[in-house]
PDB file of C-alpha atoms in Angstrom:
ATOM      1  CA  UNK T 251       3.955   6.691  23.116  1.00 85.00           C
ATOM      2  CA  UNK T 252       4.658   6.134  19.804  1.00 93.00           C
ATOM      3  CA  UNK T 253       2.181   6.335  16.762  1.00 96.00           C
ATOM      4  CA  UNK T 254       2.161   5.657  13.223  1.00 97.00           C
ATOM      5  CA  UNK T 255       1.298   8.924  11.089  1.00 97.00           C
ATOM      6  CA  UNK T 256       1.351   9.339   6.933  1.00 96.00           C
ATOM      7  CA  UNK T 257       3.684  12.290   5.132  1.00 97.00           C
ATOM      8  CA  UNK T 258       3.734  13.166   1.988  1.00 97.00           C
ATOM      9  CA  UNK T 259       6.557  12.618  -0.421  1.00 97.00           C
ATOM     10  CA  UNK T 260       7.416  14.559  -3.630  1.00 97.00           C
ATOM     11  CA  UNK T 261       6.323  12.803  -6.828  1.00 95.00           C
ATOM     12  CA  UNK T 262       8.638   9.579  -6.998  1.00 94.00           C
ATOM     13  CA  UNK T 263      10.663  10.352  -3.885  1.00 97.00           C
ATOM     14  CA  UNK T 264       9.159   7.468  -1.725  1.00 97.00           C
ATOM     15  CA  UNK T 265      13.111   5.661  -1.314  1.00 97.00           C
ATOM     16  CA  UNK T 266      14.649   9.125  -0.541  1.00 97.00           C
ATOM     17  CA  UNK T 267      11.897  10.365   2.280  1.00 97.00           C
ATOM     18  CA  UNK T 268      12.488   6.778   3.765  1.00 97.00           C
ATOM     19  CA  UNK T 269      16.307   7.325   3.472  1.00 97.00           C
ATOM     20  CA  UNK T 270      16.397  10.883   4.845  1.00 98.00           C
ATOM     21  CA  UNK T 271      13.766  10.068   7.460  1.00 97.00           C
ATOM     22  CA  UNK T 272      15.488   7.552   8.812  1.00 96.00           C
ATOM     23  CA  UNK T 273      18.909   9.213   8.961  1.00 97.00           C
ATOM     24  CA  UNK T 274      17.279  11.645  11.666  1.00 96.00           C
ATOM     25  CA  UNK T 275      16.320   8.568  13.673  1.00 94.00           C
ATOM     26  CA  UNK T 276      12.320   8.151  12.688  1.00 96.00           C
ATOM     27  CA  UNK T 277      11.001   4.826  12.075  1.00 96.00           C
ATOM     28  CA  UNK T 278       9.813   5.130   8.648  1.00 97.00           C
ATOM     29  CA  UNK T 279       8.371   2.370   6.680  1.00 97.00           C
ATOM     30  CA  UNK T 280       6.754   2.225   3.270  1.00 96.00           C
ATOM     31  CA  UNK T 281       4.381  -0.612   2.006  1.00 93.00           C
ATOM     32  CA  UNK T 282       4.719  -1.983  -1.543  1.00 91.00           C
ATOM     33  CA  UNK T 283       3.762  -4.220  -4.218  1.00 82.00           C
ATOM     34  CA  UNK T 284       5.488  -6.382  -7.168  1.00 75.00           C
ATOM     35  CA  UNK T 285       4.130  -4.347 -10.578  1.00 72.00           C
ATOM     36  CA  UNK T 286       4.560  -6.289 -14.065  1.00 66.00           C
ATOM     37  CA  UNK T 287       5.027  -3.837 -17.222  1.00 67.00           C
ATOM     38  CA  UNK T 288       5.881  -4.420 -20.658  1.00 69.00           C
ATOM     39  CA  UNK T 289       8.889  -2.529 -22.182  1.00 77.00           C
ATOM     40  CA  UNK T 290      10.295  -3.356 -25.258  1.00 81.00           C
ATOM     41  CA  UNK T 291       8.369  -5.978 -26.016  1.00 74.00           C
ATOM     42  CA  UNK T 292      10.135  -8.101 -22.379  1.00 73.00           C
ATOM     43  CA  UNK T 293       7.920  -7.988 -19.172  1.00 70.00           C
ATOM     44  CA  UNK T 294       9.228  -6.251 -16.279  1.00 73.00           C
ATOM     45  CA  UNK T 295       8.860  -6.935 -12.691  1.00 74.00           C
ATOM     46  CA  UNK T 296       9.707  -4.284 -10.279  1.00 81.00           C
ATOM     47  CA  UNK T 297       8.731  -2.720  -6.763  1.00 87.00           C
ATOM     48  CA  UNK T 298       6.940  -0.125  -6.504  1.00 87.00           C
ATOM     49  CA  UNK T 299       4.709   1.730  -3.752  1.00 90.00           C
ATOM     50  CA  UNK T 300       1.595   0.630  -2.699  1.00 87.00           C
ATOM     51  CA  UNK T 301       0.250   4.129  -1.891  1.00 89.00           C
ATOM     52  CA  UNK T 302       2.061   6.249  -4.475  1.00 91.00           C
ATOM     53  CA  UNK T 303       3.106   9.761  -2.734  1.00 94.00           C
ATOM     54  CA  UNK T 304       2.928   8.019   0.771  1.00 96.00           C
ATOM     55  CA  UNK T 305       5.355   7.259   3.071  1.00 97.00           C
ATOM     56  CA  UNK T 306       4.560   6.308   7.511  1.00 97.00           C
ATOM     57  CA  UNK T 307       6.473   7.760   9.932  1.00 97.00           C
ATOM     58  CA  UNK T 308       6.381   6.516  13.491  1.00 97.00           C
ATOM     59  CA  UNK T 309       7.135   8.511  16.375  1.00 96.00           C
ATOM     60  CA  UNK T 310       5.999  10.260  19.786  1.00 95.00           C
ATOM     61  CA  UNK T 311       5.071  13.840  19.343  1.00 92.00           C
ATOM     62  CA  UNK T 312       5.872  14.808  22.881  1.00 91.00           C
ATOM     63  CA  UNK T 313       9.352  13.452  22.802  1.00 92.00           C
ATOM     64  CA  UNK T 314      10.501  13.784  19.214  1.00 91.00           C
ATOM     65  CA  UNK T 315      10.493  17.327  16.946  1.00 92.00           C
ATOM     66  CA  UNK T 316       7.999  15.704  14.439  1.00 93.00           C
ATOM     67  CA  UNK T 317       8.008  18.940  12.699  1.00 94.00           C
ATOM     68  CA  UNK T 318      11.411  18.519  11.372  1.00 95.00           C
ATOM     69  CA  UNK T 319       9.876  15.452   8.862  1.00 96.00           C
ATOM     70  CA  UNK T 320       7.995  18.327   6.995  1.00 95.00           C
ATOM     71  CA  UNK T 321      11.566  20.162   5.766  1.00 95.00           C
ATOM     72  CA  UNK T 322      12.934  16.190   5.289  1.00 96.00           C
ATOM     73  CA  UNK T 323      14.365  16.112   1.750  1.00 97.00           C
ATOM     74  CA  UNK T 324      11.630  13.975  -0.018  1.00 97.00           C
ATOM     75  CA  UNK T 325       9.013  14.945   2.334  1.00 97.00           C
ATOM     76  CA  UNK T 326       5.948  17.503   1.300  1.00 97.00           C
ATOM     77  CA  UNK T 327       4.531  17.164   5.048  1.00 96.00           C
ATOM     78  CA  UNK T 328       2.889  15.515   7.557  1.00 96.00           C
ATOM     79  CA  UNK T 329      -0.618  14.960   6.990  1.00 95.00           C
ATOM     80  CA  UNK T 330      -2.156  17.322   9.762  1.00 94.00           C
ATOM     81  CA  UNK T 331      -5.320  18.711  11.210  1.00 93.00           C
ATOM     82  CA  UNK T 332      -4.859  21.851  12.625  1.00 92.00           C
ATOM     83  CA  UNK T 333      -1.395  22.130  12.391  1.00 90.00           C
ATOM     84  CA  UNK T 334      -1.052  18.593  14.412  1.00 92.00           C
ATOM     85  CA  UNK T 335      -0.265  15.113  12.552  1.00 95.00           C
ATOM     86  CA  UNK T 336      -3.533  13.284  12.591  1.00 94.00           C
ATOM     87  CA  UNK T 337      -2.104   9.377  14.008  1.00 94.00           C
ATOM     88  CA  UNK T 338      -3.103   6.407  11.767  1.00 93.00           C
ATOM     89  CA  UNK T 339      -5.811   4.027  13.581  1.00 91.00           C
ATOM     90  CA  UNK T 340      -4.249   1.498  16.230  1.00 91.00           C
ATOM     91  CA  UNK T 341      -3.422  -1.765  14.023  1.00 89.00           C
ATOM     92  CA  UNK T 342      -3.307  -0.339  10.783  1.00 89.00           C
ATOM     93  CA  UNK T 343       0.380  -0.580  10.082  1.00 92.00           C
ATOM     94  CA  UNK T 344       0.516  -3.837  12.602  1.00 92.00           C
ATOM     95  CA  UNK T 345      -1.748  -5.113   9.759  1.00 85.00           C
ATOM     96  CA  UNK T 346      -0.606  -4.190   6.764  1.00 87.00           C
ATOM     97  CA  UNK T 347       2.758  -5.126   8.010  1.00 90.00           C
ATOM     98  CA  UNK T 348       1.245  -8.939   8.820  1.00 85.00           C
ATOM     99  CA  UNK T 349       0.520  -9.055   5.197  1.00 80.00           C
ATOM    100  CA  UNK T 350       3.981  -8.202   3.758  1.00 85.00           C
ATOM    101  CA  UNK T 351       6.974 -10.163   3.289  1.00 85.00           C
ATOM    102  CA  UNK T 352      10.692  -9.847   4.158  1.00 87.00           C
ATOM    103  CA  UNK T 353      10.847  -6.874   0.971  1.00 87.00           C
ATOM    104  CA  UNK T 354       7.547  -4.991   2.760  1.00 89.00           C
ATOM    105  CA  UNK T 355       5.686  -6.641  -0.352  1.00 85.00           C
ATOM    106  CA  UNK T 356       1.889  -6.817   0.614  1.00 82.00           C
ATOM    107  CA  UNK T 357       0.138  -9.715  -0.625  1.00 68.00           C
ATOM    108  CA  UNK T 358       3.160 -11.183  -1.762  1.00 53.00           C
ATOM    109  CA  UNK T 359       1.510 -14.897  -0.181  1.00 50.00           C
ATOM    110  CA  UNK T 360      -1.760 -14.370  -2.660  1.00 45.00           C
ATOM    111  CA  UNK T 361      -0.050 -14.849  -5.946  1.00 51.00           C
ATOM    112  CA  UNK T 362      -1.390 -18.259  -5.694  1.00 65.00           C
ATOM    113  CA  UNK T 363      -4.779 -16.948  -7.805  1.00 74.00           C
ATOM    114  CA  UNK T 364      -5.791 -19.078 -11.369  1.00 79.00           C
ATOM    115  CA  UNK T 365      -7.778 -18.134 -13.941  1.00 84.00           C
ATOM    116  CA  UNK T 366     -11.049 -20.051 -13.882  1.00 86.00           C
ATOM    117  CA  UNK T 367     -10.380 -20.714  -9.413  1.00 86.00           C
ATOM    118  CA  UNK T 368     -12.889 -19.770  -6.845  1.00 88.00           C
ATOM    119  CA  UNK T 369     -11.818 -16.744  -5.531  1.00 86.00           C
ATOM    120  CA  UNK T 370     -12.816 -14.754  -1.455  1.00 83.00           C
ATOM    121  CA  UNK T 371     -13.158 -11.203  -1.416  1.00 82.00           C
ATOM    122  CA  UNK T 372     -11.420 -10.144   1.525  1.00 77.00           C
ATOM    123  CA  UNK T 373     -11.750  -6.499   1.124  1.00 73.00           C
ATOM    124  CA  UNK T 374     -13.695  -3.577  -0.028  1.00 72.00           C
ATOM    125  CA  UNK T 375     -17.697  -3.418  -0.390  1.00 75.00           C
ATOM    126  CA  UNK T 376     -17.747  -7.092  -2.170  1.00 79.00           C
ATOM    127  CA  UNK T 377     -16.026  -8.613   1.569  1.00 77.00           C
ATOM    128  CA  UNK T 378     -16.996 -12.399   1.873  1.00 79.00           C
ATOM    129  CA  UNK T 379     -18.146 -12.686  -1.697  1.00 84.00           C
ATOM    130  CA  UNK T 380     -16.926 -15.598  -3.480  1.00 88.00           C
ATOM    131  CA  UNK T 381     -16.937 -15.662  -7.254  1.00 90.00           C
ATOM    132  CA  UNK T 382     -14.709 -16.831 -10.062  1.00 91.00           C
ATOM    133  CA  UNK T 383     -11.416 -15.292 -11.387  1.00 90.00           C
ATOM    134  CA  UNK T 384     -12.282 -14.341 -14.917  1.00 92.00           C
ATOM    135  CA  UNK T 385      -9.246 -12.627 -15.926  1.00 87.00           C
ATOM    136  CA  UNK T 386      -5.948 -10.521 -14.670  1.00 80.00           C
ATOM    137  CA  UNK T 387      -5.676  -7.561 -15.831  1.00 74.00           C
ATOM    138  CA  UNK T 388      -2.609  -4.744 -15.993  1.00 65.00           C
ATOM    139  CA  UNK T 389      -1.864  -3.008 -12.247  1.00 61.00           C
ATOM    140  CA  UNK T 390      -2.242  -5.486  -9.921  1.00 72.00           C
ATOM    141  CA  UNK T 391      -6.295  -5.629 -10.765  1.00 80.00           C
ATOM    142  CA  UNK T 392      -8.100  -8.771 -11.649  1.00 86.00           C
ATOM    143  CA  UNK T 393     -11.691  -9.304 -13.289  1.00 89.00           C
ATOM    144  CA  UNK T 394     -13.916 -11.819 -10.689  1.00 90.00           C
ATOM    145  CA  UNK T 395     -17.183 -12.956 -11.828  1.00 91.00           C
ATOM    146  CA  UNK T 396     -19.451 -12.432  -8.649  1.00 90.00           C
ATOM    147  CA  UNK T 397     -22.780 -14.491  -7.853  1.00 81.00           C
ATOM    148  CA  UNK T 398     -24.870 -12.157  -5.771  1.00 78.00           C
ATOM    149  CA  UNK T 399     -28.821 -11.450  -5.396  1.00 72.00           C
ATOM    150  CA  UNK T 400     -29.286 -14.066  -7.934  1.00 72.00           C
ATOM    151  CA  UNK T 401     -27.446 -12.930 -10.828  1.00 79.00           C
ATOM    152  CA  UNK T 402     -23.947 -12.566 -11.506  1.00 85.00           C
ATOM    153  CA  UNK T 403     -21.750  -9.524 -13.048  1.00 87.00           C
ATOM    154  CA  UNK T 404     -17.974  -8.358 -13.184  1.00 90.00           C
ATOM    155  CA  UNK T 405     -16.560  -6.495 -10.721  1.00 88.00           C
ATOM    156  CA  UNK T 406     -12.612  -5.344 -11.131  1.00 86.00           C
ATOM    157  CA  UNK T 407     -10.974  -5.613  -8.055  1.00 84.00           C
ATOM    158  CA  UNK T 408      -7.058  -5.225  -6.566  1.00 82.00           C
ATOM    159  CA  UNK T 409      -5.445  -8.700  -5.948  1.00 81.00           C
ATOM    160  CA  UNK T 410      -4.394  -8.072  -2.663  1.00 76.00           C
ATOM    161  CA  UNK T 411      -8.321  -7.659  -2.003  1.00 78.00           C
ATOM    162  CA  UNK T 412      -8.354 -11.492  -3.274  1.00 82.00           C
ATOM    163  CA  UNK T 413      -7.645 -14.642  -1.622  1.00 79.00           C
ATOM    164  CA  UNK T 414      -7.818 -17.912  -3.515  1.00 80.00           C
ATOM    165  CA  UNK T 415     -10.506 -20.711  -1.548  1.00 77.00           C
ATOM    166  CA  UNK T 416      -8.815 -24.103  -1.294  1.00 63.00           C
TER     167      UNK T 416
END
């Protein structure tokens, strides 16, 4: 049966692990997200990898030579316990996948968020928290004002761990 395992990738060689990966017929797939920078005084848009260094692999150890993704141009190796590829937990990927669009952008759908809006945390130790969006700050990280225990401070959270309430 086939399972979903992480490799490594050389420093900025996400595209050509996926490329080279796939050319030896694994399912390869990596996750990303829309980053804004500003470069000569213009703001950029571009893709980039959600887990920088991080590619997933899919495939069935007994059927497949998995061990051939660790000399895949690209590829550092397979992350491994014991010299075996430690699988990813059932539904991780089927997730992560659920939240990405047709460009495997997560959280493309949450880019709906407003300064000053009420604001769900829907992930990480603030989950089900609702505060207000205070400001957006630079790597897809925004400033929410939470109301907890009485009081209220600033957390800085990812977006994707956002969702805006209606």
């Amino acid at each position: 049966m086939s399972r979903w395992y992480v490799a490594r990738a050389r420093p900025r060689q996400e595209l050509r692990a996926l490329t080279h990966l796939a050319r030896q017929g694994f399912k390869a797939w990596m996750p990303r997200l829309r980053e804004t920078h500003r470069r000569a005084h213009k703001f950029e848009t571009r893709l980039a990898p959600l887990f920088p260094g991080y590619v997933f692999v899919a495939f069935d150890p007994a059927l497949q030579a998995w061990r051939s993704v660790n000399g895949t141009f690209g590829v550092r190796n397979l992350i491994n316990h014991g010299g075996r590829p430690v699988p990813l937990p059932d539904g991780f990927i089927e997730e992560l996948r659920s939240r990405s669009d047709a460009e495997d952008v997560v959280g493309a759908g949450k880019r709906d968020l407003s300064l000053g809006g009420e604001v769900r945390v829907i992930a990480g130790p603030f989950t089900n928290c609702i505060g207000t969006l205070i400001s957006l700050d630079g790597a897809n990280r925004v400033t929410v004002l939470l109301n907890v225990l009485s009081g209220a401070f600033k957390v800085r959270v990812p977006t994707i761990s956002l969702a805006a309430l209606t």
